[in-house]
Tab-separated table of C-alpha atoms in Angstrom:
chain	number	residue	atom	x	y	z
J	136	MET	CA	40.961	-38.481	-11.585
J	137	LEU	CA	44.370	-37.241	-10.483
J	138	ALA	CA	43.182	-36.937	-6.889
J	139	ALA	CA	41.953	-40.547	-6.946
J	140	ALA	CA	45.277	-41.768	-8.360
J	141	PHE	CA	47.179	-39.803	-5.728
J	142	ALA	CA	44.991	-41.269	-2.982
J	143	GLN	CA	45.787	-44.766	-4.280
J	144	VAL	CA	49.517	-43.987	-4.206
J	145	LEU	CA	49.213	-42.803	-0.614
J	146	GLU	CA	47.279	-45.907	0.375
J	147	LEU	CA	49.873	-48.144	-1.257
J	148	ALA	CA	52.733	-46.287	0.440
J	149	ALA	CA	50.998	-46.568	3.821
J	150	HIS	CA	50.352	-50.286	3.258
J	151	CYS	CA	54.037	-50.872	2.431
J	152	GLY	CA	55.126	-48.964	5.528
J	153	VAL	CA	56.847	-46.227	3.521
J	154	LEU	CA	54.410	-43.454	4.466
J	155	LYS	CA	53.601	-42.370	8.003
J	156	VAL	CA	50.777	-39.870	8.242
J	157	ALA	CA	50.536	-39.454	12.014
J	158	GLY	CA	54.318	-39.848	12.476
J	159	ILE	CA	54.783	-37.266	9.715
J	160	THR	CA	57.182	-38.905	7.302
J	161	VAL	CA	56.579	-37.268	3.950
J	162	ALA	CA	58.640	-37.938	0.827
J	163	ILE	CA	58.678	-36.009	-2.404
J	164	ASP	CA	59.870	-37.602	-5.613
J	165	GLY	CA	63.237	-36.103	-6.554
J	166	THR	CA	63.601	-37.856	-9.884
J	167	LYS	CA	66.245	-36.246	-12.051
J	168	VAL	CA	65.243	-35.794	-15.666
J	169	LEU	CA	67.615	-34.876	-18.468
J	170	ALA	CA	67.140	-31.201	-19.245
J	171	ASN	CA	69.139	-28.352	-20.668
J	172	ALA	CA	69.443	-26.320	-17.460
J	173	SER	CA	72.915	-24.854	-17.656
J	174	LYS	CA	74.055	-22.700	-14.742
J	175	HIS	CA	75.543	-20.374	-17.338
J	176	ALA	CA	72.243	-20.040	-19.186
J	177	ALA	CA	70.200	-19.056	-16.147
J	178	THR	CA	69.642	-15.809	-14.320
J	179	SER	CA	68.068	-14.910	-11.038
J	180	TYR	CA	65.444	-12.221	-10.576
J	181	GLY	CA	67.862	-9.946	-8.706
J	182	ARG	CA	70.779	-10.545	-11.071
J	183	ALA	CA	68.589	-9.843	-14.111
J	184	GLY	CA	67.700	-6.447	-12.639
J	185	GLU	CA	71.367	-5.661	-11.935
J	186	THR	CA	72.330	-6.699	-15.462
J	187	MET	CA	69.582	-4.546	-16.959
J	188	ARG	CA	70.878	-1.494	-15.078
J	189	GLN	CA	74.455	-2.260	-16.177
J	190	LEU	CA	73.337	-2.631	-19.793
J	191	ASP	CA	71.625	0.776	-19.610
J	192	LEU	CA	74.929	2.289	-18.472
J	193	GLU	CA	76.832	0.533	-21.257
J	194	VAL	CA	74.346	1.742	-23.885
J	195	ALA	CA	74.701	5.307	-22.591
J	196	GLU	CA	78.499	4.962	-22.772
J	197	LEU	CA	78.324	3.606	-26.324
J	198	LEU	CA	76.068	6.468	-27.385
J	199	ALA	CA	78.543	8.934	-25.880
J	200	LYS	CA	81.299	7.242	-27.898
J	201	ALA	CA	79.149	7.560	-31.004
J	202	GLU	CA	78.915	11.316	-30.474
J	203	GLN	CA	82.710	11.485	-30.210
J	204	ALA	CA	83.256	9.207	-33.228
J	205	ASP	CA	83.821	12.092	-35.625
J	206	ALA	CA	86.675	13.465	-33.527
J	207	THR	CA	88.512	10.232	-32.613
J	208	PRO	CA	89.013	6.901	-34.395
J	209	LEU	CA	87.199	3.849	-32.989
J	210	GLN	CA	88.829	0.640	-31.794
J	211	ASP	CA	89.247	-1.967	-34.510
J	212	GLY	CA	86.144	-4.098	-34.852
J	213	LEU	CA	83.918	-1.864	-32.693
J	214	SER	CA	80.596	-1.125	-34.308
J	215	ILE	CA	78.588	1.114	-32.042
J	216	PRO	CA	75.163	0.336	-33.577
J	217	ALA	CA	75.875	-3.410	-33.331
J	218	GLU	CA	77.099	-3.088	-29.738
J	219	VAL	CA	74.034	-1.046	-28.761
J	220	ALA	CA	71.740	-3.580	-30.450
J	221	ARG	CA	73.507	-6.481	-28.702
J	222	ARG	CA	73.072	-4.867	-25.289
J	223	GLN	CA	69.441	-3.990	-25.971
J	224	GLU	CA	68.796	-7.611	-26.954
J	225	ARG	CA	70.425	-8.831	-23.727
J	226	LYS	CA	68.334	-6.360	-21.739
J	227	ALA	CA	65.138	-7.544	-23.461
J	228	LYS	CA	65.961	-11.174	-22.571
J	229	ARG	CA	66.528	-10.169	-18.924
J	230	ALA	CA	63.209	-8.305	-18.912
J	231	GLN	CA	61.468	-11.425	-20.263
J	232	ALA	CA	63.167	-13.549	-17.602
J	233	ARG	CA	62.037	-11.188	-14.840
J	234	ALA	CA	58.484	-11.206	-16.249
J	235	ALA	CA	58.451	-15.026	-16.250
J	236	ILE	CA	59.666	-15.121	-12.643
J	237	GLU	CA	57.066	-12.517	-11.627
J	238	ALA	CA	54.342	-14.564	-13.351
J	239	ARG	CA	55.396	-17.697	-11.427
J	240	ALA	CA	55.382	-15.759	-8.145
J	241	TYR	CA	51.917	-14.380	-8.935
J	242	ALA	CA	50.601	-17.859	-9.797
J	243	ARG	CA	52.035	-19.195	-6.527
J	244	ALA	CA	50.355	-16.382	-4.592
J	245	MET	CA	47.018	-17.055	-6.284
J	246	ALA	CA	47.303	-20.782	-5.501
J	247	ASP	CA	48.087	-19.956	-1.864
J	248	GLN	CA	45.110	-17.596	-1.748
J	249	ALA	CA	42.825	-20.302	-3.149
J	250	GLN	CA	43.904	-22.655	-0.343
J	251	ARG	CA	43.299	-20.114	2.433
J	252	ALA	CA	40.332	-20.528	4.710
J	253	PRO	CA	37.300	-18.501	3.573
J	254	ASP	CA	36.970	-16.850	6.996
J	255	GLN	CA	40.332	-15.045	6.610
J	256	PRO	CA	39.632	-11.452	5.616
J	257	GLY	CA	40.769	-10.117	2.257
J	258	PRO	CA	43.318	-11.599	-0.095
J	259	PRO	CA	46.956	-10.835	0.668
J	260	PRO	CA	48.891	-8.926	-1.967
J	261	PRO	CA	50.957	-11.190	-4.207
J	262	ALA	CA	54.470	-11.536	-2.855
J	263	PRO	CA	57.285	-10.284	-5.079
J	264	PRO	CA	59.701	-12.919	-6.365
J	265	ALA	CA	62.705	-13.735	-4.235
J	266	PRO	CA	65.902	-12.164	-5.620
J	267	LYS	CA	67.468	-15.633	-6.032
J	268	GLU	CA	64.495	-17.172	-7.874
J	269	GLN	CA	65.782	-18.297	-11.284
J	270	VAL	CA	64.743	-18.894	-14.849
J	271	ASN	CA	66.792	-20.718	-17.488
J	272	PHE	CA	67.110	-19.223	-20.988
J	273	THR	CA	67.744	-22.509	-22.823
J	274	ASP	CA	65.075	-24.602	-21.073
J	275	PRO	CA	62.606	-22.524	-19.018
J	276	ASP	CA	60.834	-25.635	-17.683
J	277	SER	CA	64.023	-27.048	-16.147
J	278	ALA	CA	65.724	-26.112	-12.898
J	279	ILE	CA	69.148	-26.560	-11.379
J	280	MET	CA	68.948	-29.275	-8.698
């Protein structure tokens, strides 16, 4: 049903002179839709990995401070268990973001494999996500345009 509707759209575009198949003029709809895709609420695959490593270092530093807590007073307002929990929560969100990006990359690879000619030998291994591929925490279905 979708294929038939798409074929009708192509026929209409060709009839109106908007689409050229042999002259290769192809247009993709770039309609902007209101979404909650904040640049500040998104992370890339590479940046999420860097942040996860940094959070591991910060947790180790906080645990070292906790061991020294008996000997020296803490800064006002610093709660080591709360700070450790906050960083572990941030790390878990980054891990989820990386998993979502990896799942999209895997789905893309499987779709590419399904479109390959049957005479090509063996399926290629799924490509890893690009370091700049992003996911948004507030609205995962949206993207920065």
